[in-house]
């Protein structure tokens, strides 16, 4: 169960000095360079504790898609029990997700971690994987959401001299298509923001079109993201009510038109709301 409203992306050689306490739902460490010095996971953990005032947001790592052996060497370099999710950027087919699952499971077993504990988030950066998205979403059980690089996907779609690759109208349609299919599986749709700055208009578009959070490099945006993507009280109360009613009388609820799919969706949303309140 993962709900990521705000994910702060930090590259390998980037400073962690932000000058103030920030608490994103997840710190995502981008590990894309094959030549950069190894990341010291214990130093990262200590620095995060300092930045967050002792709070404990999730620790994620993010890699570009690569061969199984390449992914294995990258994961081994940074693997620790503190990692709760692995992002794979550039996913284009379900087999790549299955390959990543095998390598993550191998390391879980080597470190005595229950298989399936570490989540997987495929990141889509081009048009093609959207056409095979259902296969990607159902490839393995550890997927908790999809990251969507709207800017890169628009650039892949619009190949004329038009400047509309950044058009929010086009991005809204892409996000709607993806979010509907991801939501049907009770998973999260996280927009990977390529720019340091994000306009208020784009943020509102994402939150009103099925997006559940944003991956950003802008530490100053974290508070706004946590507020913008908070579940509404009306939605969480209704979900809690349906979930509780179903538990008490399953047959009566089906007679009243509450489907199993509705119950699963309500249970998912109620659990998310409880997790946010507890965090």
PDB file of C-alpha atoms in Angstrom:
ATOM      1  CA  UNK A   1       0.000   0.000   0.000  1.00  0.00           C
ATOM      2  CA  UNK A   2       1.713   3.161  -1.244  1.00  0.00           C
ATOM      3  CA  UNK A   3       0.392   6.700  -1.635  1.00  0.00           C
ATOM      4  CA  UNK A   4       2.889   9.174  -3.069  1.00  0.00           C
ATOM      5  CA  UNK A   5       1.690  12.751  -3.248  1.00  0.00           C
ATOM      6  CA  UNK A   6       5.205  14.179  -3.308  1.00  0.00           C
ATOM      7  CA  UNK A   7       8.400  12.461  -4.398  1.00  0.00           C
ATOM      8  CA  UNK A   8      11.639  14.470  -4.297  1.00  0.00           C
ATOM      9  CA  UNK A   9      14.165  13.385  -6.924  1.00  0.00           C
ATOM     10  CA  UNK A  10      17.827  13.696  -5.906  1.00  0.00           C
ATOM     11  CA  UNK A  11      20.596  12.764  -8.335  1.00  0.00           C
ATOM     12  CA  UNK A  12      23.788  11.000  -7.252  1.00  0.00           C
ATOM     13  CA  UNK A  13      26.058  14.033  -7.045  1.00  0.00           C
ATOM     14  CA  UNK A  14      23.390  16.475  -5.887  1.00  0.00           C
ATOM     15  CA  UNK A  15      23.670  18.269  -2.557  1.00  0.00           C
ATOM     16  CA  UNK A  16      21.129  17.355   0.107  1.00  0.00           C
ATOM     17  CA  UNK A  17      21.369  20.762   1.804  1.00  0.00           C
ATOM     18  CA  UNK A  18      17.955  22.391   1.437  1.00  0.00           C
ATOM     19  CA  UNK A  19      18.188  24.794   4.358  1.00  0.00           C
ATOM     20  CA  UNK A  20      14.900  23.715   5.926  1.00  0.00           C
ATOM     21  CA  UNK A  21      13.010  20.663   7.085  1.00  0.00           C
ATOM     22  CA  UNK A  22      11.079  19.049   4.228  1.00  0.00           C
ATOM     23  CA  UNK A  23       8.950  15.934   4.392  1.00  0.00           C
ATOM     24  CA  UNK A  24       8.010  14.473   1.007  1.00  0.00           C
ATOM     25  CA  UNK A  25       6.210  11.156   0.949  1.00  0.00           C
ATOM     26  CA  UNK A  26       9.318   9.711  -0.700  1.00  0.00           C
ATOM     27  CA  UNK A  27      12.931  10.587  -1.418  1.00  0.00           C
ATOM     28  CA  UNK A  28      13.847   9.150  -4.830  1.00  0.00           C
ATOM     29  CA  UNK A  29      17.574   8.770  -5.508  1.00  0.00           C
ATOM     30  CA  UNK A  30      18.312   8.895  -9.227  1.00  0.00           C
ATOM     31  CA  UNK A  31      21.106   6.461 -10.107  1.00  0.00           C
ATOM     32  CA  UNK A  32      21.659   7.002 -13.811  1.00  0.00           C
ATOM     33  CA  UNK A  33      25.391   7.601 -14.162  1.00  0.00           C
ATOM     34  CA  UNK A  34      27.608   4.526 -14.765  1.00  0.00           C
ATOM     35  CA  UNK A  35      30.722   6.425 -13.631  1.00  0.00           C
ATOM     36  CA  UNK A  36      29.545   8.279 -10.530  1.00  0.00           C
ATOM     37  CA  UNK A  37      31.043   7.340  -7.184  1.00  0.00           C
ATOM     38  CA  UNK A  38      28.982   4.794  -5.204  1.00  0.00           C
ATOM     39  CA  UNK A  39      26.288   6.228  -2.967  1.00  0.00           C
ATOM     40  CA  UNK A  40      26.818   5.622   0.740  1.00  0.00           C
ATOM     41  CA  UNK A  41      23.392   4.398   1.862  1.00  0.00           C
ATOM     42  CA  UNK A  42      24.124   5.006   5.556  1.00  0.00           C
ATOM     43  CA  UNK A  43      25.094   8.633   4.848  1.00  0.00           C
ATOM     44  CA  UNK A  44      21.905   9.116   2.850  1.00  0.00           C
ATOM     45  CA  UNK A  45      19.797   7.717   5.689  1.00  0.00           C
ATOM     46  CA  UNK A  46      21.480   9.992   8.229  1.00  0.00           C
ATOM     47  CA  UNK A  47      21.036  13.063   6.027  1.00  0.00           C
ATOM     48  CA  UNK A  48      17.364  12.305   5.388  1.00  0.00           C
ATOM     49  CA  UNK A  49      16.715  12.003   9.119  1.00  0.00           C
ATOM     50  CA  UNK A  50      18.357  15.403   9.596  1.00  0.00           C
ATOM     51  CA  UNK A  51      16.384  17.040   6.777  1.00  0.00           C
ATOM     52  CA  UNK A  52      13.037  15.659   7.919  1.00  0.00           C
ATOM     53  CA  UNK A  53      13.414  16.360  11.607  1.00  0.00           C
ATOM     54  CA  UNK A  54      13.495  12.657  12.431  1.00  0.00           C
ATOM     55  CA  UNK A  55      10.434  11.770  10.352  1.00  0.00           C
ATOM     56  CA  UNK A  56      10.730   8.744   8.067  1.00  0.00           C
ATOM     57  CA  UNK A  57       9.576   9.224   4.482  1.00  0.00           C
ATOM     58  CA  UNK A  58      10.065   6.340   2.091  1.00  0.00           C
ATOM     59  CA  UNK A  59      13.485   5.821   0.484  1.00  0.00           C
ATOM     60  CA  UNK A  60      13.299   4.931  -3.207  1.00  0.00           C
ATOM     61  CA  UNK A  61      15.893   4.425  -5.949  1.00  0.00           C
ATOM     62  CA  UNK A  62      15.414   5.179  -9.660  1.00  0.00           C
ATOM     63  CA  UNK A  63      17.293   3.581 -12.565  1.00  0.00           C
ATOM     64  CA  UNK A  64      17.019   3.777 -16.338  1.00  0.00           C
ATOM     65  CA  UNK A  65      15.888   0.492 -17.870  1.00  0.00           C
ATOM     66  CA  UNK A  66      18.786  -1.834 -18.636  1.00  0.00           C
ATOM     67  CA  UNK A  67      19.723  -5.507 -18.950  1.00  0.00           C
ATOM     68  CA  UNK A  68      19.097  -7.836 -16.018  1.00  0.00           C
ATOM     69  CA  UNK A  69      22.816  -7.990 -15.194  1.00  0.00           C
ATOM     70  CA  UNK A  70      23.097  -4.207 -15.350  1.00  0.00           C
ATOM     71  CA  UNK A  71      20.104  -3.742 -13.068  1.00  0.00           C
ATOM     72  CA  UNK A  72      21.499  -6.343 -10.676  1.00  0.00           C
ATOM     73  CA  UNK A  73      24.834  -4.525 -10.335  1.00  0.00           C
ATOM     74  CA  UNK A  74      23.075  -1.184  -9.805  1.00  0.00           C
ATOM     75  CA  UNK A  75      20.750  -2.601  -7.166  1.00  0.00           C
ATOM     76  CA  UNK A  76      23.535  -4.413  -5.324  1.00  0.00           C
ATOM     77  CA  UNK A  77      25.455  -1.155  -5.095  1.00  0.00           C
ATOM     78  CA  UNK A  78      22.767   0.656  -3.115  1.00  0.00           C
ATOM     79  CA  UNK A  79      20.567  -2.102  -1.737  1.00  0.00           C
ATOM     80  CA  UNK A  80      19.564  -1.871   1.912  1.00  0.00           C
ATOM     81  CA  UNK A  81      16.587  -2.705   4.080  1.00  0.00           C
ATOM     82  CA  UNK A  82      15.661   1.008   4.036  1.00  0.00           C
ATOM     83  CA  UNK A  83      14.708   0.951   0.347  1.00  0.00           C
ATOM     84  CA  UNK A  84      10.949   0.634  -0.069  1.00  0.00           C
ATOM     85  CA  UNK A  85      10.556   1.039  -3.851  1.00  0.00           C
ATOM     86  CA  UNK A  86      12.472   0.831  -7.119  1.00  0.00           C
ATOM     87  CA  UNK A  87      11.578   3.081 -10.070  1.00  0.00           C
ATOM     88  CA  UNK A  88      12.570   1.910 -13.566  1.00  0.00           C
ATOM     89  CA  UNK A  89      12.577   4.746 -16.131  1.00  0.00           C
ATOM     90  CA  UNK A  90      12.109   4.015 -19.821  1.00  0.00           C
ATOM     91  CA  UNK A  91       9.973   0.891 -19.454  1.00  0.00           C
ATOM     92  CA  UNK A  92       8.503  -0.105 -22.823  1.00  0.00           C
ATOM     93  CA  UNK A  93       7.240  -3.668 -22.343  1.00  0.00           C
ATOM     94  CA  UNK A  94       5.991  -6.059 -19.685  1.00  0.00           C
ATOM     95  CA  UNK A  95       9.029  -8.345 -19.901  1.00  0.00           C
ATOM     96  CA  UNK A  96      11.275  -5.554 -18.596  1.00  0.00           C
ATOM     97  CA  UNK A  97       9.037  -5.324 -15.542  1.00  0.00           C
ATOM     98  CA  UNK A  98       9.243  -9.085 -14.997  1.00  0.00           C
ATOM     99  CA  UNK A  99      13.037  -8.970 -15.336  1.00  0.00           C
ATOM    100  CA  UNK A 100      13.223  -6.222 -12.700  1.00  0.00           C
ATOM    101  CA  UNK A 101      10.945  -8.223 -10.410  1.00  0.00           C
ATOM    102  CA  UNK A 102      13.286 -11.231 -10.612  1.00  0.00           C
ATOM    103  CA  UNK A 103      16.335  -9.149  -9.650  1.00  0.00           C
ATOM    104  CA  UNK A 104      14.561  -7.403  -6.786  1.00  0.00           C
ATOM    105  CA  UNK A 105      13.255 -10.734  -5.468  1.00  0.00           C
ATOM    106  CA  UNK A 106      16.757 -12.202  -5.649  1.00  0.00           C
ATOM    107  CA  UNK A 107      18.133  -9.406  -3.458  1.00  0.00           C
ATOM    108  CA  UNK A 108      15.197  -9.582  -1.042  1.00  0.00           C
ATOM    109  CA  UNK A 109      15.909 -13.258  -0.446  1.00  0.00           C
ATOM    110  CA  UNK A 110      19.673 -12.689  -0.111  1.00  0.00           C
ATOM    111  CA  UNK A 111      19.045 -10.018   2.555  1.00  0.00           C
ATOM    112  CA  UNK A 112      16.359 -11.935   4.433  1.00  0.00           C
ATOM    113  CA  UNK A 113      13.566  -9.585   3.337  1.00  0.00           C
ATOM    114  CA  UNK A 114      10.131 -11.034   2.677  1.00  0.00           C
ATOM    115  CA  UNK A 115       9.689 -11.370  -1.117  1.00  0.00           C
ATOM    116  CA  UNK A 116       7.381  -8.687  -2.454  1.00  0.00           C
ATOM    117  CA  UNK A 117       8.196  -6.174   0.284  1.00  0.00           C
ATOM    118  CA  UNK A 118       9.918  -3.726  -2.079  1.00  0.00           C
ATOM    119  CA  UNK A 119       7.553  -2.005  -4.487  1.00  0.00           C
ATOM    120  CA  UNK A 120       8.126  -1.401  -8.197  1.00  0.00           C
ATOM    121  CA  UNK A 121       7.162   1.728 -10.139  1.00  0.00           C
ATOM    122  CA  UNK A 122       7.558   1.569 -13.944  1.00  0.00           C
ATOM    123  CA  UNK A 123       8.153   4.978 -15.535  1.00  0.00           C
ATOM    124  CA  UNK A 124       6.765   5.669 -19.014  1.00  0.00           C
ATOM    125  CA  UNK A 125       8.724   8.165 -21.133  1.00  0.00           C
ATOM    126  CA  UNK A 126       7.429   7.520 -24.676  1.00  0.00           C
ATOM    127  CA  UNK A 127       4.148   6.830 -26.466  1.00  0.00           C
ATOM    128  CA  UNK A 128       4.602   3.107 -27.147  1.00  0.00           C
ATOM    129  CA  UNK A 129       4.338   1.703 -23.588  1.00  0.00           C
ATOM    130  CA  UNK A 130       0.945   3.385 -23.201  1.00  0.00           C
ATOM    131  CA  UNK A 131      -0.342   1.019 -25.907  1.00  0.00           C
ATOM    132  CA  UNK A 132       0.750  -2.008 -23.835  1.00  0.00           C
ATOM    133  CA  UNK A 133       0.031  -0.504 -20.434  1.00  0.00           C
ATOM    134  CA  UNK A 134      -2.420  -3.185 -19.281  1.00  0.00           C
ATOM    135  CA  UNK A 135       0.251  -5.849 -19.729  1.00  0.00           C
ATOM    136  CA  UNK A 136       2.773  -3.754 -17.802  1.00  0.00           C
ATOM    137  CA  UNK A 137       0.338  -3.171 -14.920  1.00  0.00           C
ATOM    138  CA  UNK A 138      -0.438  -6.875 -14.527  1.00  0.00           C
ATOM    139  CA  UNK A 139       3.071  -8.222 -15.156  1.00  0.00           C
ATOM    140  CA  UNK A 140       3.985  -8.563 -11.456  1.00  0.00           C
ATOM    141  CA  UNK A 141       2.296  -8.111  -8.087  1.00  0.00           C
ATOM    142  CA  UNK A 142       4.785  -5.626  -6.616  1.00  0.00           C
ATOM    143  CA  UNK A 143       3.722  -2.719  -8.873  1.00  0.00           C
ATOM    144  CA  UNK A 144       2.132   0.043  -6.764  1.00  0.00           C
ATOM    145  CA  UNK A 145       1.840   2.731  -9.418  1.00  0.00           C
ATOM    146  CA  UNK A 146       3.080   4.172 -12.682  1.00  0.00           C
ATOM    147  CA  UNK A 147       5.210   7.256 -13.221  1.00  0.00           C
ATOM    148  CA  UNK A 148       4.348   9.263 -16.318  1.00  0.00           C
ATOM    149  CA  UNK A 149       6.797  11.713 -17.929  1.00  0.00           C
ATOM    150  CA  UNK A 150       4.214  13.881 -19.688  1.00  0.00           C
ATOM    151  CA  UNK A 151       6.742  16.295 -21.211  1.00  0.00           C
ATOM    152  CA  UNK A 152       8.777  13.528 -22.834  1.00  0.00           C
ATOM    153  CA  UNK A 153       5.684  11.687 -24.047  1.00  0.00           C
ATOM    154  CA  UNK A 154       4.319  14.864 -25.634  1.00  0.00           C
ATOM    155  CA  UNK A 155       7.669  15.459 -27.339  1.00  0.00           C
ATOM    156  CA  UNK A 156       7.487  11.913 -28.703  1.00  0.00           C
ATOM    157  CA  UNK A 157       3.925  12.487 -29.936  1.00  0.00           C
ATOM    158  CA  UNK A 158       4.262  15.938 -31.511  1.00  0.00           C
ATOM    159  CA  UNK A 159       6.895  15.806 -34.270  1.00  0.00           C
ATOM    160  CA  UNK A 160       5.834  18.852 -36.306  1.00  0.00           C
ATOM    161  CA  UNK A 161       7.051  22.425 -35.846  1.00  0.00           C
ATOM    162  CA  UNK A 162       4.140  23.035 -33.527  1.00  0.00           C
ATOM    163  CA  UNK A 163       5.034  24.224 -30.033  1.00  0.00           C
ATOM    164  CA  UNK A 164       2.183  22.189 -28.554  1.00  0.00           C
ATOM    165  CA  UNK A 165       4.414  19.485 -27.032  1.00  0.00           C
ATOM    166  CA  UNK A 166       3.997  21.331 -23.754  1.00  0.00           C
ATOM    167  CA  UNK A 167       0.315  22.095 -24.326  1.00  0.00           C
ATOM    168  CA  UNK A 168      -1.694  21.244 -21.226  1.00  0.00           C
ATOM    169  CA  UNK A 169      -4.633  20.245 -23.435  1.00  0.00           C
ATOM    170  CA  UNK A 170      -2.568  17.452 -25.003  1.00  0.00           C
ATOM    171  CA  UNK A 171      -1.071  16.460 -21.651  1.00  0.00           C
ATOM    172  CA  UNK A 172      -4.523  16.301 -20.062  1.00  0.00           C
ATOM    173  CA  UNK A 173      -5.713  13.796 -22.659  1.00  0.00           C
ATOM    174  CA  UNK A 174      -2.625  11.612 -22.221  1.00  0.00           C
ATOM    175  CA  UNK A 175      -2.927  11.694 -18.440  1.00  0.00           C
ATOM    176  CA  UNK A 176      -6.650  10.906 -18.575  1.00  0.00           C
ATOM    177  CA  UNK A 177      -6.046   7.833 -20.729  1.00  0.00           C
ATOM    178  CA  UNK A 178      -3.306   6.487 -18.482  1.00  0.00           C
ATOM    179  CA  UNK A 179      -4.941   7.406 -15.166  1.00  0.00           C
ATOM    180  CA  UNK A 180      -8.211   5.646 -16.032  1.00  0.00           C
ATOM    181  CA  UNK A 181      -6.416   2.366 -16.714  1.00  0.00           C
ATOM    182  CA  UNK A 182      -4.084   2.665 -13.735  1.00  0.00           C
ATOM    183  CA  UNK A 183      -6.927   3.582 -11.380  1.00  0.00           C
ATOM    184  CA  UNK A 184      -8.912   0.552 -12.555  1.00  0.00           C
ATOM    185  CA  UNK A 185      -6.180  -1.551 -10.913  1.00  0.00           C
ATOM    186  CA  UNK A 186      -6.226   0.601  -7.735  1.00  0.00           C
ATOM    187  CA  UNK A 187      -2.708   1.901  -8.401  1.00  0.00           C
ATOM    188  CA  UNK A 188      -1.202   5.395  -8.305  1.00  0.00           C
ATOM    189  CA  UNK A 189      -0.477   7.674 -11.276  1.00  0.00           C
ATOM    190  CA  UNK A 190       2.549   9.837 -10.514  1.00  0.00           C
ATOM    191  CA  UNK A 191       3.591  12.560 -12.959  1.00  0.00           C
ATOM    192  CA  UNK A 192       7.365  12.889 -13.389  1.00  0.00           C
ATOM    193  CA  UNK A 193       7.965  16.606 -13.851  1.00  0.00           C
ATOM    194  CA  UNK A 194      10.929  17.327 -16.126  1.00  0.00           C
ATOM    195  CA  UNK A 195      11.131  21.022 -15.289  1.00  0.00           C
ATOM    196  CA  UNK A 196      12.448  22.438 -12.031  1.00  0.00           C
ATOM    197  CA  UNK A 197       9.468  24.770 -11.869  1.00  0.00           C
ATOM    198  CA  UNK A 198       5.839  23.693 -12.222  1.00  0.00           C
ATOM    199  CA  UNK A 199       3.086  26.181 -12.959  1.00  0.00           C
ATOM    200  CA  UNK A 200       0.007  26.306 -10.746  1.00  0.00           C
ATOM    201  CA  UNK A 201      -2.069  25.645 -13.865  1.00  0.00           C
ATOM    202  CA  UNK A 202      -0.226  22.400 -14.614  1.00  0.00           C
ATOM    203  CA  UNK A 203      -0.424  21.266 -10.994  1.00  0.00           C
ATOM    204  CA  UNK A 204      -4.194  21.822 -10.954  1.00  0.00           C
ATOM    205  CA  UNK A 205      -4.523  19.998 -14.270  1.00  0.00           C
ATOM    206  CA  UNK A 206      -2.690  16.951 -12.911  1.00  0.00           C
ATOM    207  CA  UNK A 207      -4.680  16.769  -9.671  1.00  0.00           C
ATOM    208  CA  UNK A 208      -8.015  17.162 -11.483  1.00  0.00           C
ATOM    209  CA  UNK A 209      -7.256  14.573 -14.192  1.00  0.00           C
ATOM    210  CA  UNK A 210      -6.498  11.475 -12.146  1.00  0.00           C
ATOM    211  CA  UNK A 211      -2.916  12.177 -11.125  1.00  0.00           C
ATOM    212  CA  UNK A 212      -2.185  11.204  -7.529  1.00  0.00           C
ATOM    213  CA  UNK A 213       1.228  12.834  -7.070  1.00  0.00           C
ATOM    214  CA  UNK A 214       4.324  14.358  -8.660  1.00  0.00           C
ATOM    215  CA  UNK A 215       8.009  13.456  -8.854  1.00  0.00           C
ATOM    216  CA  UNK A 216       9.941  16.733  -8.688  1.00  0.00           C
ATOM    217  CA  UNK A 217      13.406  18.179  -8.213  1.00  0.00           C
ATOM    218  CA  UNK A 218      11.939  21.271  -6.551  1.00  0.00           C
ATOM    219  CA  UNK A 219      12.112  20.914  -2.759  1.00  0.00           C
ATOM    220  CA  UNK A 220      10.075  24.100  -2.420  1.00  0.00           C
ATOM    221  CA  UNK A 221       7.114  22.406  -4.111  1.00  0.00           C
ATOM    222  CA  UNK A 222       6.723  19.597  -1.565  1.00  0.00           C
ATOM    223  CA  UNK A 223       4.276  21.339   0.757  1.00  0.00           C
ATOM    224  CA  UNK A 224       2.029  22.346  -2.167  1.00  0.00           C
ATOM    225  CA  UNK A 225       2.041  18.799  -3.522  1.00  0.00           C
ATOM    226  CA  UNK A 226       1.129  17.278  -0.167  1.00  0.00           C
ATOM    227  CA  UNK A 227      -1.803  19.677   0.078  1.00  0.00           C
ATOM    228  CA  UNK A 228      -2.958  19.422  -3.557  1.00  0.00           C
ATOM    229  CA  UNK A 229      -3.046  15.615  -3.639  1.00  0.00           C
ATOM    230  CA  UNK A 230      -4.620  15.045  -0.234  1.00  0.00           C
ATOM    231  CA  UNK A 231      -7.687  12.800  -0.443  1.00  0.00           C
ATOM    232  CA  UNK A 232     -10.840  14.825   0.072  1.00  0.00           C
ATOM    233  CA  UNK A 233     -12.705  14.184   3.313  1.00  0.00           C
ATOM    234  CA  UNK A 234     -15.877  13.406   1.357  1.00  0.00           C
ATOM    235  CA  UNK A 235     -14.128  10.692  -0.677  1.00  0.00           C
ATOM    236  CA  UNK A 236     -12.391   9.103   2.303  1.00  0.00           C
ATOM    237  CA  UNK A 237     -15.565   9.133   4.451  1.00  0.00           C
ATOM    238  CA  UNK A 238     -17.634   7.523   1.702  1.00  0.00           C
ATOM    239  CA  UNK A 239     -14.948   4.900   1.065  1.00  0.00           C
ATOM    240  CA  UNK A 240     -14.740   4.103   4.774  1.00  0.00           C
ATOM    241  CA  UNK A 241     -18.521   3.770   4.976  1.00  0.00           C
ATOM    242  CA  UNK A 242     -18.745   1.384   1.996  1.00  0.00           C
ATOM    243  CA  UNK A 243     -15.855  -0.704   3.302  1.00  0.00           C
ATOM    244  CA  UNK A 244     -17.372  -1.024   6.762  1.00  0.00           C
ATOM    245  CA  UNK A 245     -20.859  -1.783   5.456  1.00  0.00           C
ATOM    246  CA  UNK A 246     -19.528  -4.473   3.138  1.00  0.00           C
ATOM    247  CA  UNK A 247     -17.637  -6.110   5.989  1.00  0.00           C
ATOM    248  CA  UNK A 248     -20.763  -6.207   8.139  1.00  0.00           C
ATOM    249  CA  UNK A 249     -23.214  -7.464   5.496  1.00  0.00           C
ATOM    250  CA  UNK A 250     -21.749  -8.470   2.137  1.00  0.00           C
ATOM    251  CA  UNK A 251     -24.985  -9.922   0.730  1.00  0.00           C
ATOM    252  CA  UNK A 252     -27.092  -6.867   1.565  1.00  0.00           C
ATOM    253  CA  UNK A 253     -24.572  -4.558  -0.056  1.00  0.00           C
ATOM    254  CA  UNK A 254     -24.606  -6.570  -3.289  1.00  0.00           C
ATOM    255  CA  UNK A 255     -28.407  -6.445  -3.266  1.00  0.00           C
ATOM    256  CA  UNK A 256     -28.143  -2.647  -3.026  1.00  0.00           C
ATOM    257  CA  UNK A 257     -25.914  -2.479  -6.099  1.00  0.00           C
ATOM    258  CA  UNK A 258     -22.479  -2.252  -4.458  1.00  0.00           C
ATOM    259  CA  UNK A 259     -20.211  -4.376  -6.662  1.00  0.00           C
ATOM    260  CA  UNK A 260     -17.094  -6.213  -5.618  1.00  0.00           C
ATOM    261  CA  UNK A 261     -15.096  -3.760  -7.724  1.00  0.00           C
ATOM    262  CA  UNK A 262     -16.673  -0.844  -5.842  1.00  0.00           C
ATOM    263  CA  UNK A 263     -15.837  -2.509  -2.542  1.00  0.00           C
ATOM    264  CA  UNK A 264     -12.213  -3.061  -3.571  1.00  0.00           C
ATOM    265  CA  UNK A 265     -11.916   0.563  -4.668  1.00  0.00           C
ATOM    266  CA  UNK A 266     -13.475   1.801  -1.426  1.00  0.00           C
ATOM    267  CA  UNK A 267     -11.185  -0.392   0.676  1.00  0.00           C
ATOM    268  CA  UNK A 268      -8.149   0.869  -1.244  1.00  0.00           C
ATOM    269  CA  UNK A 269      -9.114   4.528  -0.718  1.00  0.00           C
ATOM    270  CA  UNK A 270      -9.972   4.002   2.942  1.00  0.00           C
ATOM    271  CA  UNK A 271      -6.576   2.376   3.553  1.00  0.00           C
ATOM    272  CA  UNK A 272      -4.826   5.266   1.803  1.00  0.00           C
ATOM    273  CA  UNK A 273      -6.668   7.811   3.915  1.00  0.00           C
ATOM    274  CA  UNK A 274      -5.758   5.936   7.099  1.00  0.00           C
ATOM    275  CA  UNK A 275      -2.120   5.766   6.042  1.00  0.00           C
ATOM    276  CA  UNK A 276      -1.956   9.509   5.358  1.00  0.00           C
ATOM    277  CA  UNK A 277      -3.615  10.288   8.708  1.00  0.00           C
ATOM    278  CA  UNK A 278      -1.165   7.981  10.492  1.00  0.00           C
ATOM    279  CA  UNK A 279       1.808   9.569   8.690  1.00  0.00           C
TER     280      UNK A 279
END
